[in-house]
Amino acid sequence: NMKNISRRNFLISATVVSVGILNISTNRLPAVEPIKRSGKARLLPSLAAYSFRDYFIYGGSKKAPQEKRIDMFQFIDYCAENGCIGAELTSYYFPPNVNPDYMLKIKQYAFLKGIVISGTSVGNTFTHPDGEAREKEIANVKKWIDFAAIMGAPHIRVFAGSQGKNQSYEEAKKNCIQALEECAEYAGKKGVFLGLENHGGIVPDPQKIIDIINAVNSQWVGINLDSGNFVTDDPYNDIEKCAPYAVNVQIKVEIRRKGQKSSEPSDFKRLIEILQRSNYQGFVALEYEAAEDPYTAVPRYLKELAKLCSV
């Protein structure tokens, strides 16, 4: 059973097994952990739609000034105007009851603007026990896997979730692994990566999220590494531990250490150097969450990010 073969043994066995014997269609080939990438680090600046969360016509704040409100097409325009290579299209800000035809229009529009759709992101909880609630979460993730495939987006950010009431950590972890495995098998058939975000809950530290990634045992699953989400003694060290497993990176302009009441500015140079040391090759999306108006702050941070990524 391929699923029971250890990752190390698989790599050894693969050198003597002909390609024809491998059943690629199952998408159950163990991923190489950490990810091995040939060549030099290659960092591609992107921008997460979440950065303008208050200003989207759909899903944004009703208090936002009308002249600042945008839809997803205008967000793609903004990415193009500000020198981004990619645009990360957060699912929360698409119109209600969005359909495949709309996704095709988005794909066409982005292509003609010279923008790569670097990914999308969903809100989900995978720690529910087997039953209706978990099936609903899985169905929604699969729906967005389909949408990502239509748009040509190579990646979806997903969450693990938190422990439920009267639920042990081990139970929550087991449920998450099962749900992530099911979604990963589906995603692999569509050519879409799932990036599990370090987003608190049952993945508050590097080891816990790495353990889940290893347990899922899929070549289509990695970490969506968010630089602002480790509220630990040494967030930079924890980011460095996760970087070799990253399939997408989101850069925040602030970090907060354990015990701190307030945040501190992120050291962009240090974060980029961590990614370079890990030989990361992929998108680095600015996900802006600070207090300053994104319309004034985001262009400044994008310029800094682009300069560092080009080194």
PDB file of N, CA and C in Angstrom, residues 92-147:
ATOM      1  N   TYR A  92     -13.815  35.583   0.195  1.00  0.00           N
ATOM      2  CA  TYR A  92     -14.851  36.327   0.922  1.00  0.00           C
ATOM      3  C   TYR A  92     -15.426  37.491   0.122  1.00  0.00           C
ATOM      4  N   TYR A  93     -14.697  37.950  -0.897  1.00  0.00           N
ATOM      5  CA  TYR A  93     -15.073  39.205  -1.554  1.00  0.00           C
ATOM      6  C   TYR A  93     -15.587  39.010  -2.976  1.00  0.00           C
ATOM      7  N   PHE A  94     -15.903  37.772  -3.310  1.00  0.00           N
ATOM      8  CA  PHE A  94     -16.596  37.509  -4.572  1.00  0.00           C
ATOM      9  C   PHE A  94     -18.094  37.720  -4.361  1.00  0.00           C
ATOM     10  N   PRO A  95     -18.842  37.940  -5.433  1.00  0.00           N
ATOM     11  CA  PRO A  95     -20.289  38.123  -5.284  1.00  0.00           C
ATOM     12  C   PRO A  95     -20.957  36.884  -4.695  1.00  0.00           C
ATOM     13  N   PRO A  96     -22.083  37.058  -4.022  1.00  0.00           N
ATOM     14  CA  PRO A  96     -22.836  35.899  -3.532  1.00  0.00           C
ATOM     15  C   PRO A  96     -23.250  35.009  -4.711  1.00  0.00           C
ATOM     16  N   ASN A  97     -23.306  33.729  -4.453  1.00  0.00           N
ATOM     17  CA  ASN A  97     -23.718  32.763  -5.487  1.00  0.00           C
ATOM     18  C   ASN A  97     -22.859  32.858  -6.743  1.00  0.00           C
ATOM     19  N   VAL A  98     -21.548  33.087  -6.536  1.00  0.00           N
ATOM     20  CA  VAL A  98     -20.631  33.167  -7.659  1.00  0.00           C
ATOM     21  C   VAL A  98     -20.632  31.853  -8.421  1.00  0.00           C
ATOM     22  N   ASN A  99     -20.400  31.914  -9.735  1.00  0.00           N
ATOM     23  CA  ASN A  99     -20.511  30.715 -10.564  1.00  0.00           C
ATOM     24  C   ASN A  99     -19.298  30.581 -11.485  1.00  0.00           C
ATOM     25  N   PRO A 100     -19.163  29.438 -12.168  1.00  0.00           N
ATOM     26  CA  PRO A 100     -18.011  29.223 -13.052  1.00  0.00           C
ATOM     27  C   PRO A 100     -17.852  30.276 -14.139  1.00  0.00           C
ATOM     28  N   ASP A 101     -18.958  30.801 -14.673  1.00  0.00           N
ATOM     29  CA  ASP A 101     -18.864  31.829 -15.717  1.00  0.00           C
ATOM     30  C   ASP A 101     -18.146  33.078 -15.199  1.00  0.00           C
ATOM     31  N   TYR A 102     -18.441  33.443 -13.954  1.00  0.00           N
ATOM     32  CA  TYR A 102     -17.781  34.600 -13.356  1.00  0.00           C
ATOM     33  C   TYR A 102     -16.285  34.336 -13.219  1.00  0.00           C
ATOM     34  N   MET A 103     -15.936  33.111 -12.825  1.00  0.00           N
ATOM     35  CA  MET A 103     -14.521  32.758 -12.661  1.00  0.00           C
ATOM     36  C   MET A 103     -13.784  32.812 -13.995  1.00  0.00           C
ATOM     37  N   LEU A 104     -14.443  32.425 -15.060  1.00  0.00           N
ATOM     38  CA  LEU A 104     -13.827  32.517 -16.389  1.00  0.00           C
ATOM     39  C   LEU A 104     -13.578  33.966 -16.777  1.00  0.00           C
ATOM     40  N   LYS A 105     -14.514  34.856 -16.428  1.00  0.00           N
ATOM     41  CA  LYS A 105     -14.333  36.277 -16.711  1.00  0.00           C
ATOM     42  C   LYS A 105     -13.144  36.835 -15.929  1.00  0.00           C
ATOM     43  N   ILE A 106     -13.008  36.399 -14.671  1.00  0.00           N
ATOM     44  CA  ILE A 106     -11.874  36.817 -13.844  1.00  0.00           C
ATOM     45  C   ILE A 106     -10.566  36.336 -14.469  1.00  0.00           C
ATOM     46  N   LYS A 107     -10.539  35.081 -14.894  1.00  0.00           N
ATOM     47  CA  LYS A 107      -9.335  34.521 -15.507  1.00  0.00           C
ATOM     48  C   LYS A 107      -8.941  35.304 -16.753  1.00  0.00           C
ATOM     49  N   GLN A 108      -9.908  35.565 -17.605  1.00  0.00           N
ATOM     50  CA  GLN A 108      -9.661  36.305 -18.840  1.00  0.00           C
ATOM     51  C   GLN A 108      -9.152  37.708 -18.534  1.00  0.00           C
ATOM     52  N   TYR A 109      -9.817  38.370 -17.591  1.00  0.00           N
ATOM     53  CA  TYR A 109      -9.470  39.753 -17.264  1.00  0.00           C
ATOM     54  C   TYR A 109      -8.046  39.841 -16.709  1.00  0.00           C
ATOM     55  N   ALA A 110      -7.704  38.937 -15.790  1.00  0.00           N
ATOM     56  CA  ALA A 110      -6.371  38.946 -15.194  1.00  0.00           C
ATOM     57  C   ALA A 110      -5.297  38.690 -16.243  1.00  0.00           C
ATOM     58  N   PHE A 111      -5.556  37.748 -17.135  1.00  0.00           N
ATOM     59  CA  PHE A 111      -4.588  37.433 -18.184  1.00  0.00           C
ATOM     60  C   PHE A 111      -4.319  38.641 -19.068  1.00  0.00           C
ATOM     61  N   LEU A 112      -5.380  39.334 -19.452  1.00  0.00           N
ATOM     62  CA  LEU A 112      -5.225  40.486 -20.331  1.00  0.00           C
ATOM     63  C   LEU A 112      -4.568  41.672 -19.621  1.00  0.00           C
ATOM     64  N   LYS A 113      -4.571  41.665 -18.290  1.00  0.00           N
ATOM     65  CA  LYS A 113      -3.866  42.692 -17.516  1.00  0.00           C
ATOM     66  C   LYS A 113      -2.438  42.264 -17.189  1.00  0.00           C
ATOM     67  N   GLY A 114      -2.058  41.052 -17.596  1.00  0.00           N
ATOM     68  CA  GLY A 114      -0.717  40.565 -17.295  1.00  0.00           C
ATOM     69  C   GLY A 114      -0.518  40.173 -15.852  1.00  0.00           C
ATOM     70  N   ILE A 115      -1.612  39.817 -15.170  1.00  0.00           N
ATOM     71  CA  ILE A 115      -1.563  39.443 -13.753  1.00  0.00           C
ATOM     72  C   ILE A 115      -1.801  37.945 -13.605  1.00  0.00           C
ATOM     73  N   VAL A 116      -0.941  37.299 -12.832  1.00  0.00           N
ATOM     74  CA  VAL A 116      -1.123  35.886 -12.496  1.00  0.00           C
ATOM     75  C   VAL A 116      -2.012  35.800 -11.259  1.00  0.00           C
ATOM     76  N   ILE A 117      -3.029  34.973 -11.307  1.00  0.00           N
ATOM     77  CA  ILE A 117      -3.831  34.726 -10.101  1.00  0.00           C
ATOM     78  C   ILE A 117      -3.038  33.751  -9.240  1.00  0.00           C
ATOM     79  N   SER A 118      -2.395  34.287  -8.217  1.00  0.00           N
ATOM     80  CA  SER A 118      -1.459  33.480  -7.433  1.00  0.00           C
ATOM     81  C   SER A 118      -2.161  32.485  -6.519  1.00  0.00           C
ATOM     82  N   GLY A 119      -3.423  32.730  -6.240  1.00  0.00           N
ATOM     83  CA  GLY A 119      -4.165  31.802  -5.395  1.00  0.00           C
ATOM     84  C   GLY A 119      -5.457  32.428  -4.905  1.00  0.00           C
ATOM     85  N   THR A 120      -6.156  31.677  -4.096  1.00  0.00           N
ATOM     86  CA  THR A 120      -7.345  32.176  -3.419  1.00  0.00           C
ATOM     87  C   THR A 120      -7.317  31.635  -2.000  1.00  0.00           C
ATOM     88  N   SER A 121      -8.233  32.072  -1.171  1.00  0.00           N
ATOM     89  CA  SER A 121      -8.271  31.597   0.206  1.00  0.00           C
ATOM     90  C   SER A 121      -9.698  31.438   0.683  1.00  0.00           C
ATOM     91  N   VAL A 122      -9.910  30.420   1.491  1.00  0.00           N
ATOM     92  CA  VAL A 122     -11.238  30.154   2.030  1.00  0.00           C
ATOM     93  C   VAL A 122     -11.190  30.180   3.548  1.00  0.00           C
ATOM     94  N   GLY A 123     -12.341  30.382   4.155  1.00  0.00           N
ATOM     95  CA  GLY A 123     -12.466  30.265   5.591  1.00  0.00           C
ATOM     96  C   GLY A 123     -13.108  28.922   5.906  1.00  0.00           C
ATOM     97  N   ASN A 124     -12.457  28.129   6.727  1.00  0.00           N
ATOM     98  CA  ASN A 124     -12.991  26.786   7.005  1.00  0.00           C
ATOM     99  C   ASN A 124     -12.527  26.307   8.364  1.00  0.00           C
ATOM    100  N   THR A 125     -13.200  25.289   8.863  1.00  0.00           N
ATOM    101  CA  THR A 125     -12.805  24.608  10.093  1.00  0.00           C
ATOM    102  C   THR A 125     -12.809  23.113   9.833  1.00  0.00           C
ATOM    103  N   PHE A 126     -11.663  22.480  10.003  1.00  0.00           N
ATOM    104  CA  PHE A 126     -11.535  21.046   9.726  1.00  0.00           C
ATOM    105  C   PHE A 126     -11.541  20.196  10.999  1.00  0.00           C
ATOM    106  N   THR A 127     -11.757  20.809  12.156  1.00  0.00           N
ATOM    107  CA  THR A 127     -11.676  20.046  13.403  1.00  0.00           C
ATOM    108  C   THR A 127     -13.016  19.453  13.842  1.00  0.00           C
ATOM    109  N   HIS A 128     -14.076  19.743  13.104  1.00  0.00           N
ATOM    110  CA  HIS A 128     -15.373  19.156  13.432  1.00  0.00           C
ATOM    111  C   HIS A 128     -15.294  17.627  13.363  1.00  0.00           C
ATOM    112  N   PRO A 129     -16.005  16.930  14.255  1.00  0.00           N
ATOM    113  CA  PRO A 129     -16.079  15.471  14.133  1.00  0.00           C
ATOM    114  C   PRO A 129     -16.847  15.069  12.879  1.00  0.00           C
ATOM    115  N   ASP A 130     -16.728  13.831  12.504  1.00  0.00           N
ATOM    116  CA  ASP A 130     -17.422  13.330  11.322  1.00  0.00           C
ATOM    117  C   ASP A 130     -18.922  13.606  11.448  1.00  0.00           C
ATOM    118  N   GLY A 131     -19.477  14.209  10.438  1.00  0.00           N
ATOM    119  CA  GLY A 131     -20.891  14.550  10.490  1.00  0.00           C
ATOM    120  C   GLY A 131     -21.211  15.698   9.561  1.00  0.00           C
ATOM    121  N   GLU A 132     -22.404  16.251   9.695  1.00  0.00           N
ATOM    122  CA  GLU A 132     -22.906  17.253   8.767  1.00  0.00           C
ATOM    123  C   GLU A 132     -22.047  18.518   8.733  1.00  0.00           C
ATOM    124  N   ALA A 133     -21.595  18.969   9.921  1.00  0.00           N
ATOM    125  CA  ALA A 133     -20.820  20.219   9.979  1.00  0.00           C
ATOM    126  C   ALA A 133     -19.511  20.082   9.211  1.00  0.00           C
ATOM    127  N   ARG A 134     -18.831  18.963   9.400  1.00  0.00           N
ATOM    128  CA  ARG A 134     -17.560  18.785   8.696  1.00  0.00           C
ATOM    129  C   ARG A 134     -17.786  18.580   7.199  1.00  0.00           C
ATOM    130  N   GLU A 135     -18.814  17.861   6.833  1.00  0.00           N
ATOM    131  CA  GLU A 135     -19.111  17.652   5.416  1.00  0.00           C
ATOM    132  C   GLU A 135     -19.389  18.975   4.711  1.00  0.00           C
ATOM    133  N   LYS A 136     -20.046  19.890   5.424  1.00  0.00           N
ATOM    134  CA  LYS A 136     -20.317  21.208   4.847  1.00  0.00           C
ATOM    135  C   LYS A 136     -19.020  21.965   4.597  1.00  0.00           C
ATOM    136  N   GLU A 137     -18.086  21.886   5.544  1.00  0.00           N
ATOM    137  CA  GLU A 137     -16.786  22.555   5.383  1.00  0.00           C
ATOM    138  C   GLU A 137     -16.018  21.962   4.206  1.00  0.00           C
ATOM    139  N   ILE A 138     -15.995  20.649   4.119  1.00  0.00           N
ATOM    140  CA  ILE A 138     -15.273  19.972   3.041  1.00  0.00           C
ATOM    141  C   ILE A 138     -15.888  20.321   1.689  1.00  0.00           C
ATOM    142  N   ALA A 139     -17.214  20.330   1.632  1.00  0.00           N
ATOM    143  CA  ALA A 139     -17.896  20.651   0.367  1.00  0.00           C
ATOM    144  C   ALA A 139     -17.547  22.063  -0.104  1.00  0.00           C
ATOM    145  N   ASN A 140     -17.467  23.013   0.840  1.00  0.00           N
ATOM    146  CA  ASN A 140     -17.130  24.384   0.461  1.00  0.00           C
ATOM    147  C   ASN A 140     -15.700  24.485  -0.061  1.00  0.00           C
ATOM    148  N   VAL A 141     -14.773  23.780   0.587  1.00  0.00           N
ATOM    149  CA  VAL A 141     -13.388  23.796   0.118  1.00  0.00           C
ATOM    150  C   VAL A 141     -13.295  23.171  -1.273  1.00  0.00           C
ATOM    151  N   LYS A 142     -14.013  22.083  -1.492  1.00  0.00           N
ATOM    152  CA  LYS A 142     -14.004  21.447  -2.820  1.00  0.00           C
ATOM    153  C   LYS A 142     -14.597  22.376  -3.882  1.00  0.00           C
ATOM    154  N   LYS A 143     -15.626  23.122  -3.508  1.00  0.00           N
ATOM    155  CA  LYS A 143     -16.220  24.071  -4.448  1.00  0.00           C
ATOM    156  C   LYS A 143     -15.174  25.102  -4.872  1.00  0.00           C
ATOM    157  N   TRP A 144     -14.379  25.577  -3.918  1.00  0.00           N
ATOM    158  CA  TRP A 144     -13.366  26.575  -4.244  1.00  0.00           C
ATOM    159  C   TRP A 144     -12.152  25.956  -4.933  1.00  0.00           C
ATOM    160  N   ILE A 145     -11.926  24.689  -4.738  1.00  0.00           N
ATOM    161  CA  ILE A 145     -10.906  23.987  -5.535  1.00  0.00           C
ATOM    162  C   ILE A 145     -11.326  24.015  -7.000  1.00  0.00           C
ATOM    163  N   ASP A 146     -12.603  23.749  -7.248  1.00  0.00           N
ATOM    164  CA  ASP A 146     -13.126  23.817  -8.626  1.00  0.00           C
ATOM    165  C   ASP A 146     -12.967  25.225  -9.195  1.00  0.00           C
ATOM    166  N   PHE A 147     -13.311  26.233  -8.404  1.00  0.00           N
ATOM    167  CA  PHE A 147     -13.189  27.610  -8.864  1.00  0.00           C
ATOM    168  C   PHE A 147     -11.728  27.981  -9.127  1.00  0.00           C
TER     169      PHE A 147
END
